[in-house]
Every structure is written in structure tokens, then in C-alpha cells.
Short mmCIF file of C-alpha atoms in Angstrom, two decimals:
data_model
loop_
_atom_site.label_atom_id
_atom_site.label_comp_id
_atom_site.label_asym_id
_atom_site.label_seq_id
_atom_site.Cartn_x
_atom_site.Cartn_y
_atom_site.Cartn_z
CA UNK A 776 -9.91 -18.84 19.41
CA UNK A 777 -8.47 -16.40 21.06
CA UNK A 778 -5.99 -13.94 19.91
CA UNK A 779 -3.20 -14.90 22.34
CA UNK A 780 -3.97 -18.59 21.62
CA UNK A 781 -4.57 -17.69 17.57
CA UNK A 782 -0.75 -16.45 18.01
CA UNK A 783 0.36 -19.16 19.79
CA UNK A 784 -0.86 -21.91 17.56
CA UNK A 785 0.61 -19.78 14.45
CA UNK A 786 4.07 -19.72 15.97
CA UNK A 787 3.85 -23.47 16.81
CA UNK A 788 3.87 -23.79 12.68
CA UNK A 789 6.86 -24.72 11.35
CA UNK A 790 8.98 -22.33 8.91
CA UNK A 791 9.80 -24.11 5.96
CA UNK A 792 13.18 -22.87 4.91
CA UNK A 793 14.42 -24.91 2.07
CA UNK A 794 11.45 -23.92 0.43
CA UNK A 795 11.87 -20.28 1.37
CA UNK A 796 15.22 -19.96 0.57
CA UNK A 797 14.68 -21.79 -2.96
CA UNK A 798 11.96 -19.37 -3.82
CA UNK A 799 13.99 -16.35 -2.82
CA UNK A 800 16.96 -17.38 -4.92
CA UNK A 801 14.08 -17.49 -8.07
CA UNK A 802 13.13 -13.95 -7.14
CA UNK A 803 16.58 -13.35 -6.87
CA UNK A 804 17.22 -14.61 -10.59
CA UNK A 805 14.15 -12.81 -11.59
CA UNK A 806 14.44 -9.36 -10.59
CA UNK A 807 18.39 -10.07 -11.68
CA UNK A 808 16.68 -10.46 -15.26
CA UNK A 809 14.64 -7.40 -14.74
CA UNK A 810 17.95 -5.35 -13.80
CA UNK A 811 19.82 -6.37 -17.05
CA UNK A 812 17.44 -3.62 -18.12
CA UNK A 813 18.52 -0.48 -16.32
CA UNK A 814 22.33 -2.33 -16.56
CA UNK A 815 22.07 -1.85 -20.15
CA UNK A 816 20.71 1.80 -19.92
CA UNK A 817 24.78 3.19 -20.66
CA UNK A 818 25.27 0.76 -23.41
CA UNK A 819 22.28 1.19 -25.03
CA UNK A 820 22.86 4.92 -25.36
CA UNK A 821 26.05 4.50 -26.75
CA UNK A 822 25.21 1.44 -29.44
CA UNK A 823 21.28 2.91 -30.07
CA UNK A 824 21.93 6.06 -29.60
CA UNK A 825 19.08 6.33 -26.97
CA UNK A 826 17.31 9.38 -24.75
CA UNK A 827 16.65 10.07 -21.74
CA UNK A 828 12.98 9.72 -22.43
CA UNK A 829 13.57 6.71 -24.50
CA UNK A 830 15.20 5.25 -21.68
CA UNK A 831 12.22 6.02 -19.31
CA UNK A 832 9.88 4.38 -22.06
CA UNK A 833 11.41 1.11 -21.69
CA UNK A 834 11.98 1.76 -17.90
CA UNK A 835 8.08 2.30 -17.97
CA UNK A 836 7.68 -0.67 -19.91
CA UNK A 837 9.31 -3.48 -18.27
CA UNK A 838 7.57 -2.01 -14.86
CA UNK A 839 4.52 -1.46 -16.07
CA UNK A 840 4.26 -5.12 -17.71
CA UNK A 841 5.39 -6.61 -14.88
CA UNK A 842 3.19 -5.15 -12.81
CA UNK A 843 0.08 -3.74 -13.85
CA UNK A 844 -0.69 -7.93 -14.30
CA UNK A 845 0.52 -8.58 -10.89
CA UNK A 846 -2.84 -8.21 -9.74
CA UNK A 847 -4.60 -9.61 -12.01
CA UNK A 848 -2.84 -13.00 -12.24
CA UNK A 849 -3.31 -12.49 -8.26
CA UNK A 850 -6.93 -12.45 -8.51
CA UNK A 851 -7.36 -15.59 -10.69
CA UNK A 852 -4.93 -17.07 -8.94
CA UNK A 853 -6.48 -16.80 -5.67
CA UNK A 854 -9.42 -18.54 -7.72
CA UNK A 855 -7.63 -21.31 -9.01
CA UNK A 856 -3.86 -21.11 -7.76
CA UNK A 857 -1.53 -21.96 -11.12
CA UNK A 858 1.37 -24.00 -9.34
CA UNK A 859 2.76 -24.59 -13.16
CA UNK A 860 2.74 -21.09 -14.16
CA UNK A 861 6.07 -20.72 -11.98
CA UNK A 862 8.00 -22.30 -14.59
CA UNK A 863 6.03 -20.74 -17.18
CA UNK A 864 6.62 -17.51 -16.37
CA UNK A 865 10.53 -17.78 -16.07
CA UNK A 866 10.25 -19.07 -20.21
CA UNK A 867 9.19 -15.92 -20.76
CA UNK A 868 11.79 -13.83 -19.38
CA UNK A 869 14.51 -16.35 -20.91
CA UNK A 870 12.72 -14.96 -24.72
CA UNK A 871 13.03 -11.38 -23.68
CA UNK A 872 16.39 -11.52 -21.86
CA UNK A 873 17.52 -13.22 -25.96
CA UNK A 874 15.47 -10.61 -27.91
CA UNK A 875 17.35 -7.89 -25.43
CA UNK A 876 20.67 -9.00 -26.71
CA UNK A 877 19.97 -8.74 -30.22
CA UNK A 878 17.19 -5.92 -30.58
CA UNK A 879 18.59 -3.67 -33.33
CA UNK A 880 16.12 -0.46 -32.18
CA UNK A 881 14.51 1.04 -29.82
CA UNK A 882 11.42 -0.67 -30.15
CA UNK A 883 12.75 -4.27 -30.74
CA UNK A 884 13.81 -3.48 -26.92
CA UNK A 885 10.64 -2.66 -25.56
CA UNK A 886 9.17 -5.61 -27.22
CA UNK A 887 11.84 -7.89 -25.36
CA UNK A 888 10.93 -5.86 -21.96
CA UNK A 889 7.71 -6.81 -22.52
CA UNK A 890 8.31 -10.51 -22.41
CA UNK A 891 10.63 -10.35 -19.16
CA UNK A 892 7.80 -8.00 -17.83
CA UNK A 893 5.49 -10.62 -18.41
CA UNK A 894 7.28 -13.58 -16.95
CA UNK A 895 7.69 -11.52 -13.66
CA UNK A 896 4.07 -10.78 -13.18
CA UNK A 897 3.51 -14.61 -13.45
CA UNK A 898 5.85 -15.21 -11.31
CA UNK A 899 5.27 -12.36 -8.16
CA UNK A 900 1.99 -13.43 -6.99
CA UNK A 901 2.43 -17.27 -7.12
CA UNK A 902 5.54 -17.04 -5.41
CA UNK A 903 4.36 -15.12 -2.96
CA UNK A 904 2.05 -17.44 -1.93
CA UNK A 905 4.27 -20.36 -1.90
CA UNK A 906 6.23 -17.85 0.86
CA UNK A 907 2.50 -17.47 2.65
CA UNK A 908 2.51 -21.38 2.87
CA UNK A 909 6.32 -21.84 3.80
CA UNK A 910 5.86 -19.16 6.24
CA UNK A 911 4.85 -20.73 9.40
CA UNK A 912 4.32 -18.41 12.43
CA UNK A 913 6.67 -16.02 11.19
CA UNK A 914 5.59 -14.19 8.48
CA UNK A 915 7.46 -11.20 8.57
CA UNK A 916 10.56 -12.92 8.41
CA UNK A 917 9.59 -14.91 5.59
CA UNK A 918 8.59 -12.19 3.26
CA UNK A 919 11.87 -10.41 4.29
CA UNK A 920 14.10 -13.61 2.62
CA UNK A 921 11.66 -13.92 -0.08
CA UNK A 922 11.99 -9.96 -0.90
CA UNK A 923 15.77 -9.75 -0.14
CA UNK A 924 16.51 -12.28 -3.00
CA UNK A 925 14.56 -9.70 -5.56
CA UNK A 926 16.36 -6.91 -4.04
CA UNK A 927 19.59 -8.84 -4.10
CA UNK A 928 18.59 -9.26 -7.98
CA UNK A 929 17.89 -5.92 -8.67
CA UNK A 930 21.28 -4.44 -6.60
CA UNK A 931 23.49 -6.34 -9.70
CA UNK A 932 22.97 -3.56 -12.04
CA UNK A 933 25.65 -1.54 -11.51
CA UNK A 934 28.25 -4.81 -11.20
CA UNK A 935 26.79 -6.00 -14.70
CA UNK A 936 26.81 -2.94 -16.31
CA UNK A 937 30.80 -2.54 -15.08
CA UNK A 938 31.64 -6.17 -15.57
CA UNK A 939 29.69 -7.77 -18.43
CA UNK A 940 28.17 -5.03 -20.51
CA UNK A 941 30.69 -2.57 -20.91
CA UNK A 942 33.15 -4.88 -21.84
CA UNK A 943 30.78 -7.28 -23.80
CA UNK A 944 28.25 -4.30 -25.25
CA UNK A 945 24.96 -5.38 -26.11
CA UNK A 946 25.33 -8.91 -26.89
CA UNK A 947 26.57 -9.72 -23.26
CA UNK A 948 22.74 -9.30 -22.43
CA UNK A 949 22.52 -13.70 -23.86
CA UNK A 950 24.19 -14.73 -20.53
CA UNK A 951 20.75 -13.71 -18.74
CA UNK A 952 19.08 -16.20 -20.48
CA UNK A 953 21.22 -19.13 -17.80
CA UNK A 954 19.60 -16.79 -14.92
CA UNK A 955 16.37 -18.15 -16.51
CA UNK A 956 17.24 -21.53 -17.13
CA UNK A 957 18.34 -22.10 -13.00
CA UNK A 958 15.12 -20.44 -12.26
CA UNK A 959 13.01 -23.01 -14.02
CA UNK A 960 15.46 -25.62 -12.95
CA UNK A 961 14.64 -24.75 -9.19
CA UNK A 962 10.83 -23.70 -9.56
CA UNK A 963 10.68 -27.44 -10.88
CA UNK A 964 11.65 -28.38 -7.62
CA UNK A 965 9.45 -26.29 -5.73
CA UNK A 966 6.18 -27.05 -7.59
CA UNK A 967 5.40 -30.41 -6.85
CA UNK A 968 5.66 -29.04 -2.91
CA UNK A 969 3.37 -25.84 -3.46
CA UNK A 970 1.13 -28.85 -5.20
CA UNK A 971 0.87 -30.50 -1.97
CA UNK A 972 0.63 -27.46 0.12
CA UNK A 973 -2.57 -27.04 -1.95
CA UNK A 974 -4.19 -30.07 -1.83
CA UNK A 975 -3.60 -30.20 1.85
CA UNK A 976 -4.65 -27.24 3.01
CA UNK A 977 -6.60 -25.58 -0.03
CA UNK A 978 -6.18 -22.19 -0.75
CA UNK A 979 -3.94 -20.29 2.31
CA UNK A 980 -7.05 -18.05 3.29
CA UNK A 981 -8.22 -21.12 5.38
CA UNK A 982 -5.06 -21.58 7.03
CA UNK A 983 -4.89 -17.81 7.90
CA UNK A 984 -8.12 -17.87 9.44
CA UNK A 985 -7.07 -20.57 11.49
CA UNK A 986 -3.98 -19.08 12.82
CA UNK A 987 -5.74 -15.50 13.50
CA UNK A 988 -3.86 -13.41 11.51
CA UNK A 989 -6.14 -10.49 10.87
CA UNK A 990 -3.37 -7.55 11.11
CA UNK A 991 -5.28 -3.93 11.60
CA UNK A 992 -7.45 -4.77 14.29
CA UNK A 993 -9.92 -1.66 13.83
CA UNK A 994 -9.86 -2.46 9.81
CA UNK A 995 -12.91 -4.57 10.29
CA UNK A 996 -15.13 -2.70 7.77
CA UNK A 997 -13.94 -2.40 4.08
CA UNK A 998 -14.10 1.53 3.90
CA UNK A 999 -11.10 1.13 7.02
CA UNK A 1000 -9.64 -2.04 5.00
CA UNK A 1001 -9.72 0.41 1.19
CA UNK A 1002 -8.58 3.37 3.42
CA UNK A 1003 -5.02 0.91 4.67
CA UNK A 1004 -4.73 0.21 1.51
CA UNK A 1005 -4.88 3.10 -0.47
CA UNK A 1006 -2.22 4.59 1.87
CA UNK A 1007 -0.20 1.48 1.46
CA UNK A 1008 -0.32 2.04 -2.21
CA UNK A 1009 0.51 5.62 -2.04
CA UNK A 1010 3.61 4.88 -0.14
CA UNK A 1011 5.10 1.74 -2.57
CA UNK A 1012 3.85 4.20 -5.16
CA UNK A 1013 6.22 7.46 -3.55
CA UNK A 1014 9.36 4.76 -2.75
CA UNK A 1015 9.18 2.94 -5.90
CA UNK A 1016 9.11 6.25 -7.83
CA UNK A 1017 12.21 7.80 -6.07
CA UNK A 1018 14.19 4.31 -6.28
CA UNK A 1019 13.51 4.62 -9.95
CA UNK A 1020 14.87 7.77 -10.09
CA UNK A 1021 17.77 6.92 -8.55
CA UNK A 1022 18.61 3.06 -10.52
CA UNK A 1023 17.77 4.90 -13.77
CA UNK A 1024 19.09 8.12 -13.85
CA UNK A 1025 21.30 9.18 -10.37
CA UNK A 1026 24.56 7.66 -12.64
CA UNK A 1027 24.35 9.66 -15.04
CA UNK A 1028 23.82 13.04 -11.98
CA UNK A 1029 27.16 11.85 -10.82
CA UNK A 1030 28.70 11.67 -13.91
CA UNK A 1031 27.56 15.52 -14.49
CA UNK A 1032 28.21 16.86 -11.19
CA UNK A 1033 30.99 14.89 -9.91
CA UNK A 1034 33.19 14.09 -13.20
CA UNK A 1035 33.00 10.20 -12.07
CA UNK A 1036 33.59 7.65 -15.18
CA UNK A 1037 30.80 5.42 -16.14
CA UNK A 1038 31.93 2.74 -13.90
CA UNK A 1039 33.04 4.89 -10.85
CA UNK A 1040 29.55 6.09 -11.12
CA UNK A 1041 28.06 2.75 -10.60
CA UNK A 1042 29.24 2.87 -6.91
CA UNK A 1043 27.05 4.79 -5.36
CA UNK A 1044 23.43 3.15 -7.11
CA UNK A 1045 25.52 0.09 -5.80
CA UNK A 1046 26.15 0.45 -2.31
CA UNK A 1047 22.10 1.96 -1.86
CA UNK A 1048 20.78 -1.39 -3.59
CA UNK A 1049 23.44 -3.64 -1.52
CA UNK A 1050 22.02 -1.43 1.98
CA UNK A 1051 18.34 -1.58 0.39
CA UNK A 1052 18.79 -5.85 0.62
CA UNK A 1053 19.83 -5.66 3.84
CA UNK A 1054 17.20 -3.26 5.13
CA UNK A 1055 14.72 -5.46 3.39
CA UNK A 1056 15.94 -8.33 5.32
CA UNK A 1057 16.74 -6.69 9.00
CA UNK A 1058 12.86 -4.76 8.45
CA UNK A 1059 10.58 -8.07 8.28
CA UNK A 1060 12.47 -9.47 11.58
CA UNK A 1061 11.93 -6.55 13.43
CA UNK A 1062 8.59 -5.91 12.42
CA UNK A 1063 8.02 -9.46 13.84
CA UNK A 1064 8.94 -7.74 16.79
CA UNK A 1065 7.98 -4.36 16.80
CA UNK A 1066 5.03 -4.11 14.63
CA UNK A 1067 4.47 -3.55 10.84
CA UNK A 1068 2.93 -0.11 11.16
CA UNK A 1069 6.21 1.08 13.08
CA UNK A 1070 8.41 -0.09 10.65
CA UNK A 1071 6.71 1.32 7.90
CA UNK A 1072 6.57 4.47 9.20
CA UNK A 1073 10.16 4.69 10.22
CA UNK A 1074 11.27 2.89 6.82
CA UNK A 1075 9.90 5.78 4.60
CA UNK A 1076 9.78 8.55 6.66
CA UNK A 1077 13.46 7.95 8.37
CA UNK A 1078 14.75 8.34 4.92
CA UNK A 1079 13.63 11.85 4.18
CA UNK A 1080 16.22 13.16 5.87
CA UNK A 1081 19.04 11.58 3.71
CA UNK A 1082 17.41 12.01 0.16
CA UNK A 1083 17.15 15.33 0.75
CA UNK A 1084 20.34 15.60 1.65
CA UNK A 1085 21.83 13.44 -1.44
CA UNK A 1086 21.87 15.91 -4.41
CA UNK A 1087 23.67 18.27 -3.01
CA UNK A 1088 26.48 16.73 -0.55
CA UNK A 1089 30.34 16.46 -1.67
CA UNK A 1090 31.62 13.48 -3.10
CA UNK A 1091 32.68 12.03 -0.13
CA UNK A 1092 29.64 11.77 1.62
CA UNK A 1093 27.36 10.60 -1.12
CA UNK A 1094 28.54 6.95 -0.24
CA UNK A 1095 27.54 6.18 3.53
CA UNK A 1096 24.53 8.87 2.97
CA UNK A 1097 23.51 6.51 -0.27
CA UNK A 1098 24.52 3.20 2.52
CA UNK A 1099 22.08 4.65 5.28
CA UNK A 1100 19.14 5.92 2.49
CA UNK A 1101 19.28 2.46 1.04
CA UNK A 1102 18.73 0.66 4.13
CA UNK A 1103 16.00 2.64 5.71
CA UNK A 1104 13.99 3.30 2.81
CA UNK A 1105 14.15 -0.68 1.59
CA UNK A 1106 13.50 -1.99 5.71
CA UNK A 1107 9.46 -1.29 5.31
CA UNK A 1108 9.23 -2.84 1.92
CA UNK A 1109 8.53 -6.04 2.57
CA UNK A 1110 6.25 -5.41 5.81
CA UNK A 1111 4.31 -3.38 3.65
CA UNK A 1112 3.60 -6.58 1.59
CA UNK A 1113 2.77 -8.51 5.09
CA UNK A 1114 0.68 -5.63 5.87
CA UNK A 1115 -0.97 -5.92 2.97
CA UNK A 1116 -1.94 -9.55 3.24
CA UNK A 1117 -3.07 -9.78 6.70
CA UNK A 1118 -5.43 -6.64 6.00
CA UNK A 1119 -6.94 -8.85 3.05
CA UNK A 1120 -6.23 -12.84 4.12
CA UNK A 1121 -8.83 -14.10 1.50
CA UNK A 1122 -7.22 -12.62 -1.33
CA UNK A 1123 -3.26 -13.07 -0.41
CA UNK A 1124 -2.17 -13.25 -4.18
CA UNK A 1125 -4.25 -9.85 -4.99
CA UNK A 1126 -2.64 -7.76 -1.71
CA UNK A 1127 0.64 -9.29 -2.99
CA UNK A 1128 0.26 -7.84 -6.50
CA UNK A 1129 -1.15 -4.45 -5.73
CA UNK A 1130 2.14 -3.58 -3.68
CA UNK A 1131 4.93 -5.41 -5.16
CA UNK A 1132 2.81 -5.27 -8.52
CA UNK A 1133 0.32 -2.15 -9.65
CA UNK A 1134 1.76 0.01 -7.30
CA UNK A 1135 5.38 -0.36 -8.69
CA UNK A 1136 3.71 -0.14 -12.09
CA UNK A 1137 2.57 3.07 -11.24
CA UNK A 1138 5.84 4.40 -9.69
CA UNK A 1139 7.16 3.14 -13.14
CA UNK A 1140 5.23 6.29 -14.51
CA UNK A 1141 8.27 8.35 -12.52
CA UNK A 1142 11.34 6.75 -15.01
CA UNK A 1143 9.11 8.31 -17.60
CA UNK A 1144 8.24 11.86 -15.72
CA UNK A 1145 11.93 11.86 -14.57
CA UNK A 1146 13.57 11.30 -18.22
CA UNK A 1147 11.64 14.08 -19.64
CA UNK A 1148 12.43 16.48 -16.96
CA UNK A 1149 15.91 15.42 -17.40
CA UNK A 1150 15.96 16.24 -20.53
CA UNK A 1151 13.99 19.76 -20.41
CA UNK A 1152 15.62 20.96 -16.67
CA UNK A 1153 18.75 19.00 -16.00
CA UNK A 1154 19.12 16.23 -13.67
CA UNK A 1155 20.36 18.35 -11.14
CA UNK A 1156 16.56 20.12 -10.72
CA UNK A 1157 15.44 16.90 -11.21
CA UNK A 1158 17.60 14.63 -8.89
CA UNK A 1159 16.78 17.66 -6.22
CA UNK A 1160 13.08 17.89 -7.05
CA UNK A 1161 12.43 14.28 -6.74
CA UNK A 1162 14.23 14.32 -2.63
CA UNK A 1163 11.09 15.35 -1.58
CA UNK A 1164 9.61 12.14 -2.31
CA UNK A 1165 10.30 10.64 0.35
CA UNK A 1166 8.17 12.94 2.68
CA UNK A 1167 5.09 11.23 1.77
CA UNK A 1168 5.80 8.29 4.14
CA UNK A 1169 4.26 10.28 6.92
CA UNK A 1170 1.62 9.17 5.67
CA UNK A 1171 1.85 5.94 7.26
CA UNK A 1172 0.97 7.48 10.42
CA UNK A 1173 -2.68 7.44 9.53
CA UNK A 1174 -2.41 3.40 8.55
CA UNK A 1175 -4.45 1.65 11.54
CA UNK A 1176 -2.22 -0.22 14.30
CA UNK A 1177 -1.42 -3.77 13.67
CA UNK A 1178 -2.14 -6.54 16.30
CA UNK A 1179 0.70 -6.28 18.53
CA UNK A 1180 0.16 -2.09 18.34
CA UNK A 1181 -2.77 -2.62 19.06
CA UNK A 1182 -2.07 -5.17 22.09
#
């Protein structure tokens, strides 16, 4: 087949979006559970009496839980796809998000992270093949409304930390265990169609290889395939470090250096989540368009420019500067995952976990680096030191072209 035809046929495949829009709104509850986390960072100093480091540790935790396994369940699941480990997974989280409203001490709340950690690293790569199957010819888009629900999920923090934990404290933290319950309540929806999908066209490799969708079209050795993807990796690895830095840490800078109130200083983490969704969403379509390489080197390397600028800007300008950092920085995120994928179509669930999974886990490693340094410089140095971040997306300019670059 031919790749014009191979395109063709793909686009003639329907989008099914009931069944991306239900899965999104899982993510969307997941990650949502995964934010109660960093929501309950301000409460959790005041009732625990917590550190900066301590802090980082459970940041480090929940991330690395969540995804260091990524992979791994990928892998198997490739193997022998788990459609019942969807629902599974989300039982998990509903234990940790109870054990996080009750832990007395700082290490009854990293045992409850690890439980929520857990049920999102079931739940990642399986999902992300039901989006692979529900995709149709438009796989860019897809990803984008599958990864906009998480970041949807994850841009709550600051509103639950304004308007359910500091009013509630601690104990607030029991309402995330009805975020669990609709997830299962919805995945048990879902299942019996990713069943089908399954046992009509076996695992999605075949129906990849069918449609053409081989993305780099020089990666056709593995050293070119494990070069793309250790640059992919470096990348999620430099953007999920810096995001950390900024959901864990950059309320507590503005606190410091701009006298804001706990809540006041939600706004700004806010507004570059709430951008970050949007840029997640707006990315995928016009990589569709444009080409995944291009996006992913204007989505991290575009942003440079503002995170450098962020630490040390006046008041009024830290919101639209957070606004515009938020959306560039989050509109390559899910092409990378697309990327990702069509550089490795036989192993869909394995591509998925290394960059929404192991590569996040190792950003994770920055909550930790960061709360130290916090604690021994300042967040100031820190908040400054960790701009330059950013600059490693020019790396991306060494990824090989995708097929419509390369067209």
C-alpha cells in the first residue's frame, strides 16, 4: 500500500467519540485524584507540620509509582491487553485517596500515594490504547482529548486547595474517593467495547500496520528508532521536571516574593494548568496538520522565552506570562505521546508508558531536587535556576521528520 493510499484508508476510519470522550473524562478523574496531592501540599504543612523536602518525597512518590510501572504494565499489556484492569486500577486510587484523608504522619501519606500511584499506572497504558482503537484516522486529535481530560484533572489543584481543603483541612481529602467511584462507574461502560475492539481486530499493532502509520520515516533501524526516543524522553523528562517545580513549589515563591495569601497564590499555578489543557488540546489538532516534530519543537522550545522570564517579572505580568507558558509548553505533550507510538506501532502500550509514564517518573526526581534546594538556597535561586529548563527542547530539532515532514 502506498503511503498516500495507507493515509487515505486511515482517514476513511471512523473516530469514535463517545468512547473518546468517556475515556478522557476517566483520565480526567484520575489525574484529578493525583492532584488532591500537591492540593494538599499547604494543608499538610500546617496540620503535619511538613518540609519542603518532605513534600518533594511524597511528590516523588506518587510520580514515581505511577509511573515507573507505566511501562511495565505497557509491556505485558501489549502481551495480553487487561481490558478489566481499567476498573481495577481506579479501586486503588479510591483506597489511597481514603488513607490520604486520614493519614496521621508523614509516612501514612506516602503509603496512601502509593496506592493512587498505583491505580494510575494501571490505568495510563490501557487507556491509552482504548484511545489508539477509538482513534480512527486522526490520531493526533484523539490523544489531544484523551490528554486534555488528565490535564484538566491535574489544573484543579489550586481550586481544591482554595475551595475544599482550606476550609475542610485534611479530612476534605474523603470527597476524592466519588472521583473514583464515577471513574469505575464509566470504565464499566467502556470495557465491554475495548473487549470487542480486541477480539475484532486483535492487538492495535495489526491495525496500525494496515493503515501505514509508521511516523519517522528515516527511523527504520532501531539505533534511529532508540535515538527518537531517547530525545523524546529527555524532553517529557526536562517539561515534566519544570511543571513540577512550578505545581509544587511556585505558590509558595509568590507567597515570598509577592506577599500574596495562600489562596491569591493559587492563581497563577491556576491559570498555567487551565492554558496547559488548552495547549494540550489545540497541539494534537495542529500537529494533525502541521506535523508532530514541528509542534514539539515549538511546544518546548517556544516556552523558554517565558520561563525565563517568570521569576523575576512584577506582579502584574506573572498572570498572562504564566497564561502563554502554560499553553506552549503543554501544546507538544500529547504529540510527543503520538510520536512515540507511531515510532514503535508494535508496542503502543510500552511508547505510551515511557512518556506519559517513566519519563514523568523521572522528572518526579525534580519535586525532590527542587525541595531540597528550596530549603538550602531559597526558592528564589531555585524558581530562577530551574527557567533554564526549558532550553533543552531544542533538542527536538535532532528528532527525525515525521511523515508529512518528510512528504
Amino acid at each position: 500500500m502506498t503511503t498516500a493510499s495507507a493515509r487515505t484508508a486511515a482517514l476513511r476510519t471512523g473516530t469514535v467519540y463517545a468512547v473518546l470522550f468517556a475515556i478522557s473524562a476517566v483520565h480526567l478523574l484520575n489525574d484529578t485524584m493525583q492532584a488532591v496531592v500537591s492540593a494538599l501540599f499547604p494543608v499538610f504543612q500546617d496540620s503535619l507540620r511538613l518540609t519542603y523536602g518532605q513534600m518533594g518525597w511524597i511528590a516523588f512518590t506518587l510520580n514515581m509509582t505511577s509511573s515507573v510501572m507505566q511501562p511495565v504494565v505497557g509491556y505485558f499489556s501489549d502481551k495480553r491487553p487487561m481490558p478489566w484492569m481499567l476498573p481495577v486500577g481506579m479501586g486503588l486510587s479510591l483506597a489511597g485517596m481514603a488513607g490520604l484523608a486520614f493519614a496521621p504522619g508523614f509516612f501514612y501519606v506516602l503509603l496512601a500515594v502509593v496506592f493512587i500511584g498505583l491505580g494510575s499506572a494501571v490505568f495510563h497504558p490501557e487507556g491509552s490504547r482504548v484511545v489508539y482503537f477509538a482513534a480512527g484516522g486522526r490520531r493526533g486529535l484523539a490523544q489531544s482529548i484523551y490528554q486534555v481530560g488528565g490535564n484538566a484533572g491535574s489544573s484543579l489543584a489550586p481550586l481544591m486547595t482554595i475551595f475544599i481543603f482550606l476550609p475542610l483541612g485534611q479530612p476534605g481529602a474523603i470527597w476524592g474517593t466519588l472521583l473514583a467511584a464515577a471513574a469505575i462507574a464509566i470504565l464499566l461502560r467502556v470495557v465491554p467495547w475495548y473487549k470487542t475492539q480486541l477480539e475484532r481486530h486483535g492487538k492495535p499493532v495489526k491495525k496500525a500496520k494496515a493503515a501505514g502509520t509508521a511516523v519517522a520515516a528515516p527511523a527504520k533501524g532501531r539505533s534511529v528508532i532508540a535515538f527518537a526516543m531517547t530525545i523524546l524522553v529527555l524532553l517529557v523528562f526536562a517539561r515534566s521536571w519544570y511543571v513540577s517545580g512550578i505545581s509544587s513549589f511556585y505558590n509558595f515563591f509568590a507567597e515570598e516574593t509577592y506577599g500574596l495569601s495562600v489562596r491569591a497564590a493559587q492563581v497563577p499555578i491556576f491559570l498555567f494548568m487551565a492554558a496547559g489543557v488548552l495547549g494540550t488540546f489545540f497541539g494534537g489538532v495542529l500537529a494533525d496538520r502541521f506535523g508532530r516534530k514541528r509542534m514539539i519543537v515549538f511546544s518546548i522550545g517556544g516556552a523558554a522565552p517565558f520561563a525565563l522570564l517568570l521569576p523575576h517579572v512584577a506582579l502584574g505580568w506573572v498572570y498572562p506570562i504564566s497564561l502563554a507558558l502554560g499553553f506552549i509548553l503543554m501544546s507538544g505533550f500529547s504529540v510527543s505521546v503520538v510520536y512515540a507510538q507511531e515510532l514503535i506501532p508494535n508496542n503502543v502500550g510500552m511508547a505510551s508508558g515511557l512518556i506519559t509514564g517513566l519519563a514523568f517518573g523521572m522528572g518526579a526526581l525534580g519535586a525532590i531536587v527542587l525541595g531540597n534546594l528550596a530549603e538550602a538556597w531559597g526558592l528564589p535561586k531555585v524558581m530562577t535556576y530551574s527557567s533554564v529548563l526549558p532550553l533543552i527542547g531544542l533538542l527536538a530539532m535532532l528528532l527525525p521528520p515525521d511523515r508529512r515532514e518528510a512528504a
